CSV table of C-alpha atoms in Angstrom, one decimal:
chain,number,residue,atom,x,y,z
J,19,MET,CA,103.6,103.8,109.4
J,20,SER,CA,103.0,100.3,110.7
J,21,THR,CA,99.8,99.1,112.4
J,22,ASN,CA,99.4,100.0,116.1
J,23,ASP,CA,99.7,97.8,119.1
J,24,ASN,CA,96.0,97.3,119.4
J,25,LYS,CA,95.9,95.2,116.2
J,26,GLU,CA,93.8,97.9,114.5
J,27,LEU,CA,94.1,99.0,110.9
J,28,ARG,CA,93.0,102.7,111.0
J,29,VAL,CA,91.6,103.8,107.7
J,30,GLY,CA,91.2,107.3,106.3
J,31,MET,CA,89.2,107.7,103.1
J,32,VAL,CA,89.3,110.5,100.6
J,33,GLY,CA,85.9,110.9,98.8
J,34,TYR,CA,82.5,109.8,99.9
J,35,ALA,CA,80.3,109.6,96.7
J,36,PHE,CA,79.5,106.4,94.8
J,37,MET,CA,82.8,104.6,95.3
J,38,GLY,CA,83.2,106.1,98.8
J,39,ALA,CA,79.9,104.6,99.8
J,40,ALA,CA,80.8,101.2,98.3
J,41,HIS,CA,84.2,101.2,100.1
J,42,SER,CA,82.6,102.3,103.4
J,43,GLN,CA,80.2,99.4,103.3
J,44,ALA,CA,83.1,97.0,102.7
J,45,TRP,CA,85.2,98.5,105.5
J,46,ARG,CA,82.2,98.2,107.9
J,47,THR,CA,81.6,94.6,106.9
J,48,VAL,CA,85.0,93.0,106.4
J,49,ASN,CA,85.7,92.0,110.0
J,50,ARG,CA,82.1,90.7,110.5
J,51,ALA,CA,82.4,88.4,107.5
J,52,PHE,CA,86.1,87.3,107.8
J,53,ASP,CA,88.4,86.3,110.6
J,54,LEU,CA,91.3,88.6,110.1
J,55,PRO,CA,94.5,89.3,112.1
J,56,LEU,CA,93.7,93.1,112.1
J,57,ARG,CA,90.5,94.9,113.0
J,58,VAL,CA,89.6,97.8,110.7
J,59,ARG,CA,88.7,101.1,112.3
J,60,MET,CA,87.0,103.7,110.1
J,61,ALA,CA,88.9,106.7,111.5
J,62,ALA,CA,88.0,109.5,109.2
J,63,VAL,CA,86.6,110.5,105.8
J,64,CYS,CA,87.6,113.5,103.8
J,65,GLY,CA,85.6,115.8,101.6
J,66,ARG,CA,85.8,119.5,100.6
J,67,ASP,CA,82.2,120.4,101.6
J,68,GLU,CA,82.1,120.4,105.4
J,69,ALA,CA,78.3,120.0,105.6
J,70,LYS,CA,78.2,117.2,103.1
J,71,VAL,CA,81.2,115.3,104.4
J,72,SER,CA,79.9,115.6,108.0
J,73,GLU,CA,76.6,114.0,106.9
J,74,ALA,CA,78.5,111.3,104.9
J,75,ALA,CA,80.7,110.4,107.9
J,76,ASP,CA,77.6,109.9,110.0
J,77,LYS,CA,75.7,108.0,107.4
J,78,LEU,CA,78.6,105.8,106.2
J,79,GLY,CA,79.9,104.9,109.7
J,80,TRP,CA,83.2,107.0,110.0
J,81,ASP,CA,84.4,108.1,113.4
J,82,GLY,CA,85.1,111.7,112.1
J,83,TYR,CA,85.8,113.8,109.1
J,84,VAL,CA,88.2,116.4,107.7
J,85,THR,CA,88.0,118.8,104.7
J,86,ASP,CA,91.6,118.6,103.6
J,87,TRP,CA,93.3,115.4,102.5
J,88,ARG,CA,96.6,116.7,103.6
J,89,GLU,CA,95.4,116.9,107.2
J,90,LEU,CA,94.2,113.3,106.9
J,91,ILE,CA,97.6,112.1,105.7
J,92,ALA,CA,99.4,114.0,108.4
J,93,ARG,CA,97.5,112.3,111.2
J,94,ASP,CA,99.3,109.8,113.4
J,95,ASP,CA,96.2,107.7,114.0
J,96,ILE,CA,95.8,106.8,110.3
J,97,ASP,CA,97.5,103.7,108.8
J,98,VAL,CA,95.7,103.4,105.4
J,99,ILE,CA,94.6,106.1,102.9
J,100,ASP,CA,91.7,104.9,100.7
J,101,VAL,CA,91.6,107.1,97.5
J,102,CYS,CA,88.1,107.3,96.1
J,103,THR,CA,88.4,110.6,94.2
J,104,PRO,CA,88.3,111.5,90.5
J,105,GLY,CA,91.4,110.4,88.6
J,106,ASP,CA,93.0,113.8,88.4
J,107,SER,CA,93.9,113.7,92.1
J,108,HIS,CA,95.0,110.1,92.4
J,109,ALA,CA,98.7,110.6,91.9
J,110,GLU,CA,99.0,113.7,94.2
J,111,ILE,CA,97.2,112.1,97.1
J,112,THR,CA,98.7,108.7,96.7
J,113,ILE,CA,102.3,109.8,96.4
J,114,ALA,CA,101.9,112.1,99.4
J,115,ALA,CA,100.3,109.3,101.4
J,116,LEU,CA,103.1,106.9,100.6
J,117,ALA,CA,105.8,109.5,101.5
J,118,ALA,CA,104.0,109.8,104.9
J,119,GLY,CA,104.3,106.1,105.5
J,120,LYS,CA,100.6,105.1,104.9
J,121,HIS,CA,99.4,102.0,103.1
J,122,VAL,CA,97.3,103.0,100.1
J,123,MET,CA,94.3,101.6,98.3
J,124,CYS,CA,93.5,103.6,95.2
J,125,GLU,CA,90.5,103.3,92.9
J,126,LYS,CA,90.8,102.4,89.2
J,127,PRO,CA,92.0,103.5,86.8
J,128,LEU,CA,95.3,104.2,88.7
J,129,ALA,CA,95.8,107.6,87.1
J,130,ASN,CA,94.8,109.8,84.2
J,131,SER,CA,98.1,109.3,82.3
J,132,VAL,CA,100.9,106.8,82.0
J,133,ALA,CA,103.3,109.4,83.3
J,134,GLU,CA,101.3,109.8,86.5
J,135,ALA,CA,100.9,106.0,86.8
J,136,ARG,CA,104.6,105.5,86.5
J,137,ALA,CA,105.3,108.1,89.2
J,138,MET,CA,102.8,106.2,91.5
J,139,VAL,CA,104.6,102.9,90.7
J,140,ASP,CA,107.9,104.4,91.6
J,141,ALA,CA,106.5,105.8,94.9
J,142,ALA,CA,105.0,102.4,95.7
J,143,ALA,CA,108.3,100.7,95.0
J,144,ALA,CA,110.2,103.0,97.3
J,145,ALA,CA,107.5,102.7,100.1
J,146,ARG,CA,107.6,98.9,99.8
J,147,GLU,CA,111.1,98.9,101.2
J,148,SER,CA,109.6,100.2,104.4
J,149,GLY,CA,106.8,97.6,104.4
J,150,ILE,CA,104.2,99.9,103.0
J,151,ARG,CA,101.5,98.1,100.8
J,152,THR,CA,99.5,99.4,97.8
J,153,LEU,CA,96.6,98.1,95.9
J,154,CYS,CA,94.6,99.3,92.9
J,155,GLY,CA,90.8,98.7,93.3
J,156,PHE,CA,89.7,96.5,90.3
J,157,ASN,CA,86.9,95.0,92.4
J,158,TYR,CA,85.5,92.6,89.7
J,159,ARG,CA,88.5,90.3,90.3
J,160,ARG,CA,86.8,89.6,93.6
J,161,VAL,CA,83.5,88.4,92.3
J,162,PRO,CA,83.7,84.7,93.2
J,163,ALA,CA,82.6,83.5,89.7
J,164,ALA,CA,85.3,85.6,88.1
J,165,ALA,CA,87.9,84.2,90.5
J,166,LEU,CA,86.7,80.7,89.8
J,167,MET,CA,87.0,81.4,86.1
J,168,ARG,CA,90.7,82.3,86.6
J,169,GLN,CA,91.2,79.1,88.6
J,170,MET,CA,89.7,77.0,85.9
J,171,VAL,CA,91.7,78.6,83.1
J,172,ALA,CA,94.9,78.3,85.1
J,173,ALA,CA,94.1,74.6,85.7
J,174,GLY,CA,94.0,74.0,81.9
J,175,ARG,CA,90.3,73.3,81.7
J,176,LEU,CA,90.0,75.3,78.5
J,177,GLY,CA,93.3,74.1,77.0
J,178,VAL,CA,95.0,76.6,74.7
J,179,ILE,CA,93.2,80.0,74.9
J,180,ARG,CA,92.2,81.2,71.4
J,181,HIS,CA,89.5,83.9,71.8
J,182,VAL,CA,88.7,86.5,74.4
J,183,ARG,CA,85.5,88.5,74.0
J,184,ALA,CA,84.7,91.3,76.4
J,185,VAL,CA,82.1,94.0,76.6
J,186,TYR,CA,81.1,96.5,79.2
J,187,LEU,CA,77.9,98.3,78.3
J,188,GLN,CA,75.9,101.1,80.1
J,189,ASP,CA,73.3,103.7,79.0
J,190,TRP,CA,73.4,106.4,81.7
J,191,ILE,CA,74.4,109.3,79.5
J,192,THR,CA,72.2,108.7,76.4
J,193,ASP,CA,70.0,111.7,77.2
J,194,PRO,CA,71.5,114.8,75.5
J,195,GLN,CA,70.4,116.9,78.5
J,196,PHE,CA,72.4,114.8,80.9
J,197,PRO,CA,74.8,117.4,82.5
J,198,LEU,CA,78.5,117.8,81.9
J,199,VAL,CA,79.7,116.0,85.0
J,200,TRP,CA,83.4,115.4,85.8
J,201,ARG,CA,83.3,111.9,84.2
J,202,LEU,CA,82.8,113.7,80.8
J,203,GLN,CA,85.8,116.0,81.2
J,204,GLN,CA,89.2,114.8,80.1
J,205,GLU,CA,91.1,116.9,82.6
J,206,ARG,CA,89.2,115.3,85.5
J,207,ALA,CA,88.6,111.7,84.2
J,208,GLY,CA,91.4,111.1,81.7
J,209,SER,CA,89.1,109.4,79.3
J,210,GLY,CA,85.4,108.4,79.0
J,211,ALA,CA,83.9,104.9,78.7
J,212,LEU,CA,87.4,103.7,77.9
J,213,GLY,CA,89.0,104.4,81.3
J,214,ASP,CA,85.8,104.3,83.3
J,215,ILE,CA,84.5,100.8,82.3
J,216,GLY,CA,86.9,99.7,79.6
J,217,ALA,CA,89.7,99.5,82.2
J,218,HIS,CA,87.7,96.9,84.1
J,219,ILE,CA,87.4,94.5,81.2
J,220,ILE,CA,91.1,95.0,80.3
J,221,ASP,CA,92.1,94.1,83.8
J,222,LEU,CA,89.6,91.3,84.2
J,223,THR,CA,90.6,89.5,81.0
J,224,GLN,CA,94.3,89.8,81.7
J,225,TYR,CA,93.7,88.5,85.2
J,226,VAL,CA,91.5,85.6,84.1
J,227,THR,CA,93.7,84.5,81.2
J,228,GLY,CA,97.1,85.2,82.7
J,229,GLN,CA,98.0,86.9,79.4
J,230,GLN,CA,98.9,90.5,78.6
J,231,ILE,CA,97.5,92.6,75.8
J,232,THR,CA,100.4,93.3,73.4
J,233,GLY,CA,98.8,95.2,70.6
J,234,VAL,CA,95.5,97.0,69.6
J,235,SER,CA,93.6,98.5,66.8
J,236,ALA,CA,91.0,100.9,68.1
J,237,LEU,CA,88.3,103.4,67.4
J,238,THR,CA,86.4,105.8,69.7
J,239,GLU,CA,83.4,108.0,69.3
J,240,THR,CA,81.8,110.9,71.2
J,241,PHE,CA,78.1,110.9,70.1
J,242,ILE,CA,77.1,114.1,72.0
J,243,LYS,CA,79.7,116.8,71.7
J,244,GLU,CA,78.2,119.4,74.1
J,245,ARG,CA,76.2,119.1,77.3
J,246,PRO,CA,74.5,121.4,79.8
J,247,ILE,CA,76.8,122.8,82.5
J,248,PRO,CA,75.5,122.1,86.0
J,249,SER,CA,74.8,125.3,87.8
J,250,GLU,CA,77.5,124.6,90.4
J,251,THR,CA,80.2,124.0,87.8
J,252,SER,CA,82.5,126.9,86.8
J,253,GLY,CA,85.6,127.4,84.8
J,254,LEU,CA,84.5,125.4,81.8
J,255,ALA,CA,84.5,126.6,78.2
J,256,ALA,CA,80.8,127.3,77.6
J,257,THR,CA,78.5,128.3,74.7
J,258,SER,CA,74.9,129.4,75.0
J,259,ALA,CA,72.0,127.4,73.6
J,260,GLY,CA,70.0,130.5,73.0
J,261,ASN,CA,67.7,130.0,75.9
J,262,GLY,CA,70.1,130.9,78.6
J,263,GLN,CA,71.3,127.4,79.1
J,264,ALA,CA,75.1,127.2,79.1
J,265,PHE,CA,76.7,124.2,77.3
J,266,GLY,CA,80.3,122.9,77.5
J,267,GLN,CA,82.4,120.6,75.4
J,268,VAL,CA,82.5,116.9,76.1
J,269,THR,CA,86.2,116.0,75.9
J,270,VAL,CA,86.1,112.3,76.4
J,271,ASP,CA,84.9,109.3,74.5
J,272,ASP,CA,81.3,107.9,74.8
J,273,ALA,CA,82.3,104.5,73.4
J,274,ALA,CA,85.5,102.7,72.6
J,275,LEU,CA,86.1,99.4,70.6
J,276,PHE,CA,89.3,97.6,69.8
J,277,THR,CA,90.7,94.3,68.7
J,278,ALA,CA,93.8,93.0,70.4
J,279,ARG,CA,96.4,90.3,70.5
J,280,LEU,CA,97.4,88.7,73.8
J,281,SER,CA,100.8,87.5,74.9
J,282,GLY,CA,99.8,83.8,74.8
J,283,GLY,CA,98.6,84.0,71.2
J,284,ALA,CA,94.9,84.6,71.8
J,285,ILE,CA,93.0,87.2,69.8
J,286,ALA,CA,90.5,89.4,71.4
J,287,THR,CA,87.7,92.0,71.0
J,288,TYR,CA,86.7,94.7,73.5
J,289,GLU,CA,83.8,97.1,73.6
J,290,ALA,CA,83.1,99.8,76.2
J,291,SER,CA,80.1,102.1,75.8
J,292,ARG,CA,77.9,104.3,77.9
J,293,PHE,CA,75.4,104.6,75.0
J,294,ALA,CA,74.1,101.0,74.8
J,295,MET,CA,70.4,101.7,75.4
J,296,GLY,CA,68.9,99.2,77.9
J,297,ARG,CA,72.2,98.0,79.3
J,298,LYS,CA,72.6,99.2,82.8
J,299,ASN,CA,75.8,97.4,83.9
J,300,GLY,CA,76.4,94.8,81.3
J,301,LEU,CA,79.9,93.4,81.8
J,302,ARG,CA,80.4,90.1,79.9
J,303,VAL,CA,83.6,88.1,79.3
J,304,GLU,CA,83.8,84.9,77.2
J,305,ILE,CA,86.9,82.8,76.8
J,306,ASN,CA,87.2,80.2,74.1
J,307,GLY,CA,89.9,77.5,74.3
J,308,SER,CA,90.9,74.3,72.6
J,309,LEU,CA,89.1,72.2,75.2
J,310,GLY,CA,86.1,74.4,76.0
J,311,SER,CA,84.7,77.8,76.9
J,312,LEU,CA,83.8,79.9,79.9
J,313,VAL,CA,81.4,82.8,80.2
J,314,PHE,CA,81.0,85.4,83.0
J,315,ASP,CA,78.1,87.9,83.1
J,316,LEU,CA,78.1,90.5,85.8
J,317,GLU,CA,74.4,90.8,85.8
J,318,ARG,CA,74.3,87.1,86.7
J,319,LEU,CA,77.3,87.3,89.0
J,320,ASN,CA,76.6,84.1,91.0
J,321,GLU,CA,76.9,82.0,87.8
J,322,LEU,CA,79.5,80.8,85.4
J,323,GLU,CA,78.8,79.1,82.1
J,324,PHE,CA,81.1,76.2,81.2
J,325,TYR,CA,81.3,74.2,78.0
J,326,ASP,CA,83.5,71.1,78.4
J,327,ALA,CA,84.5,69.8,74.9
J,328,THR,CA,86.1,66.8,76.4
J,329,ARG,CA,82.8,65.3,77.4
J,330,PRO,CA,81.0,62.8,75.0
J,331,ALA,CA,79.2,64.5,72.1
J,332,ALA,CA,75.8,63.4,73.5
J,333,GLU,CA,76.5,65.2,76.8
J,334,GLN,CA,78.0,68.4,75.4
J,335,GLY,CA,76.4,71.9,76.0
J,336,PHE,CA,76.9,74.9,78.2
J,337,ASN,CA,76.4,74.0,81.8
J,338,ARG,CA,75.6,76.5,84.6
J,339,ILE,CA,77.8,76.5,87.6
J,340,LEU,CA,76.1,78.1,90.5
J,341,VAL,CA,79.0,79.7,92.4
J,342,THR,CA,77.7,79.6,95.9
J,343,GLU,CA,79.6,76.6,97.4
J,344,PRO,CA,81.9,77.1,100.4
J,345,GLU,CA,84.7,75.6,98.2
J,346,HIS,CA,84.3,78.5,95.8
J,347,PRO,CA,86.5,81.6,96.2
J,348,TYR,CA,85.5,83.8,99.3
J,349,LEU,CA,82.2,82.0,99.8
J,350,SER,CA,83.0,80.1,102.9
J,351,ALA,CA,82.4,83.4,104.8
J,352,TRP,CA,78.9,83.9,103.6
J,353,TRP,CA,75.6,81.9,103.3
J,354,PRO,CA,74.6,78.2,102.7
J,355,PRO,CA,74.9,76.9,99.1
J,356,GLY,CA,72.4,78.5,96.8
J,357,HIS,CA,72.1,81.7,98.8
J,358,ILE,CA,73.4,84.3,96.4
J,359,ILE,CA,75.6,87.4,97.1
J,360,GLY,CA,75.8,90.7,95.3
J,361,TYR,CA,77.9,93.6,93.8
J,362,GLU,CA,78.9,95.0,97.2
J,363,HIS,CA,80.5,91.7,98.3
J,364,SER,CA,83.3,92.2,95.7
J,365,PHE,CA,84.5,95.3,97.7
J,366,THR,CA,84.3,93.4,101.0
J,367,HIS,CA,86.5,90.7,99.4
J,368,GLN,CA,88.9,93.4,98.2
J,369,MET,CA,89.3,94.8,101.7
J,370,ARG,CA,89.7,91.3,103.0
J,371,ASP,CA,92.6,90.6,100.7
J,372,PHE,CA,94.2,94.0,101.4
J,373,VAL,CA,93.9,93.7,105.2
J,374,GLN,CA,95.3,90.1,105.1
J,375,ALA,CA,98.3,91.3,103.0
J,376,VAL,CA,99.1,94.2,105.3
J,377,ALA,CA,99.0,91.9,108.3
J,378,GLU,CA,101.2,89.3,106.6
J,379,GLY,CA,103.6,91.8,105.1
J,380,THR,CA,102.9,90.6,101.6
J,381,ASP,CA,102.0,92.6,98.4
J,382,PRO,CA,98.3,92.5,97.5
J,383,HIS,CA,97.0,92.3,93.9
J,384,PRO,CA,96.4,94.0,91.7
J,385,SER,CA,99.6,96.0,92.4
J,386,PHE,CA,100.3,99.4,91.1
J,387,GLU,CA,102.5,97.7,88.5
J,388,GLU,CA,99.6,95.7,87.3
J,389,ALA,CA,97.4,98.8,87.2
J,390,LEU,CA,100.2,100.5,85.1
J,391,GLY,CA,99.8,97.7,82.7
J,392,VAL,CA,96.2,98.6,82.3
J,393,GLN,CA,97.1,102.2,81.8
J,394,LEU,CA,99.5,101.3,79.0
J,395,VAL,CA,96.7,99.5,77.2
J,396,LEU,CA,94.4,102.6,77.6
J,397,GLU,CA,97.2,104.8,76.2
J,398,ALA,CA,97.7,102.4,73.2
J,399,VAL,CA,93.9,102.4,72.5
J,400,GLN,CA,93.8,106.2,72.5
J,401,SER,CA,96.8,106.4,70.3
J,402,SER,CA,95.4,103.9,67.8
J,403,ALA,CA,92.0,105.6,67.6
J,404,ALA,CA,93.8,109.0,67.0
J,405,SER,CA,95.7,107.5,64.1
J,406,GLY,CA,92.9,106.0,62.1
J,407,SER,CA,92.8,102.6,64.0
J,408,ALA,CA,96.5,101.9,63.2
J,409,TRP,CA,97.9,98.8,64.8
J,410,THR,CA,99.6,100.0,68.0
J,411,GLN,CA,102.0,98.0,70.2
J,412,VAL,CA,101.3,98.2,73.9
J,413,ALA,CA,104.3,99.3,75.9
J,414,GLN,CA,105.2,97.0,78.8
J,415,PRO,CA,105.9,98.1,82.4
J,416,ALA,CA,109.5,98.3,83.3
J,417,VAL,CA,108.7,96.1,86.3
J,418,PRO,CA,107.2,92.7,85.4
J,419,VAL,CA,103.5,92.5,86.1
J,420,ALA,CA,102.5,89.7,88.5
J,421,ALA,CA,98.9,88.5,87.9
């Protein structure tokens, strides 16, 4: 379905929790920050619990709500389906939306398996013939400092890339009494820290360097094997702790580490953990090249550290670039230099690029093909970890990945 004559892009969103709230804030803000050829209308949000989704629609700024995503997709007054659900429903919702002629934005990781991701890529390719656009939501690409990092690498400021070092560390499940939520169930989430946060650093490093991960050696660990089952959860294999508390099996990884080779010759290390005590949202990427180094730290997201080895020895050292100038990516829409932005802005920038692409009839990035590339790395990591950290080649998408 193309956009309507009123130059509106009418959005329907499935899911209203953490990511749904972040996406809602971005949809509300994007036309207020950026001059775009289409105006977003937040038509409806979807959730299974009518009382909760009604409350969410009012709180988050949606015109209405539905309790069945199929009803949302069938509506004639919806142009875009924004998928913010757990990974086990991404493929079904997305493929149905594309078949109905809707543009689709789908949260990361694209799917719970390579097979599902390939089916989504095929559906997106078929829909593209009718002008339908798709995007996978790796929002950290849209942090201005990360986008500047990519520009500097592409301009040759680091020379030949030799090392990539990436970590994403959190600590929100270190308590053994933390309940068995959907993110700890393989059938819902696909994987644990690996797919939840590891996918972000896989995508971000491939985006920044312009290189693809070609092989990995990995290990994963689940530190707490059983967790309390929330009272509203049913249908899980459970055991009793002896005090009436029901426990279920954790079926995903708590932490994943792997070494890798990249297509341009660089070697890399990756670590994703939700058991790094004291680390709340610690994403850090360091790139070392023949002419210098760059460091991005999400907890200091308005800054980029740059070491320029071409400067005289007496002047060398890491310099802080404060990424708040109007010349920096996305920042001409915001505040005077030195006035910092935050996490939520990355989603607004994502919606900005998506709306612009739909209006121009171009394909936004990261595409589903690029997201499939991340999924193939996740699969290789899991395969390597299951085989005693054996070196494992990463399969490449049938369709070339465009960074």
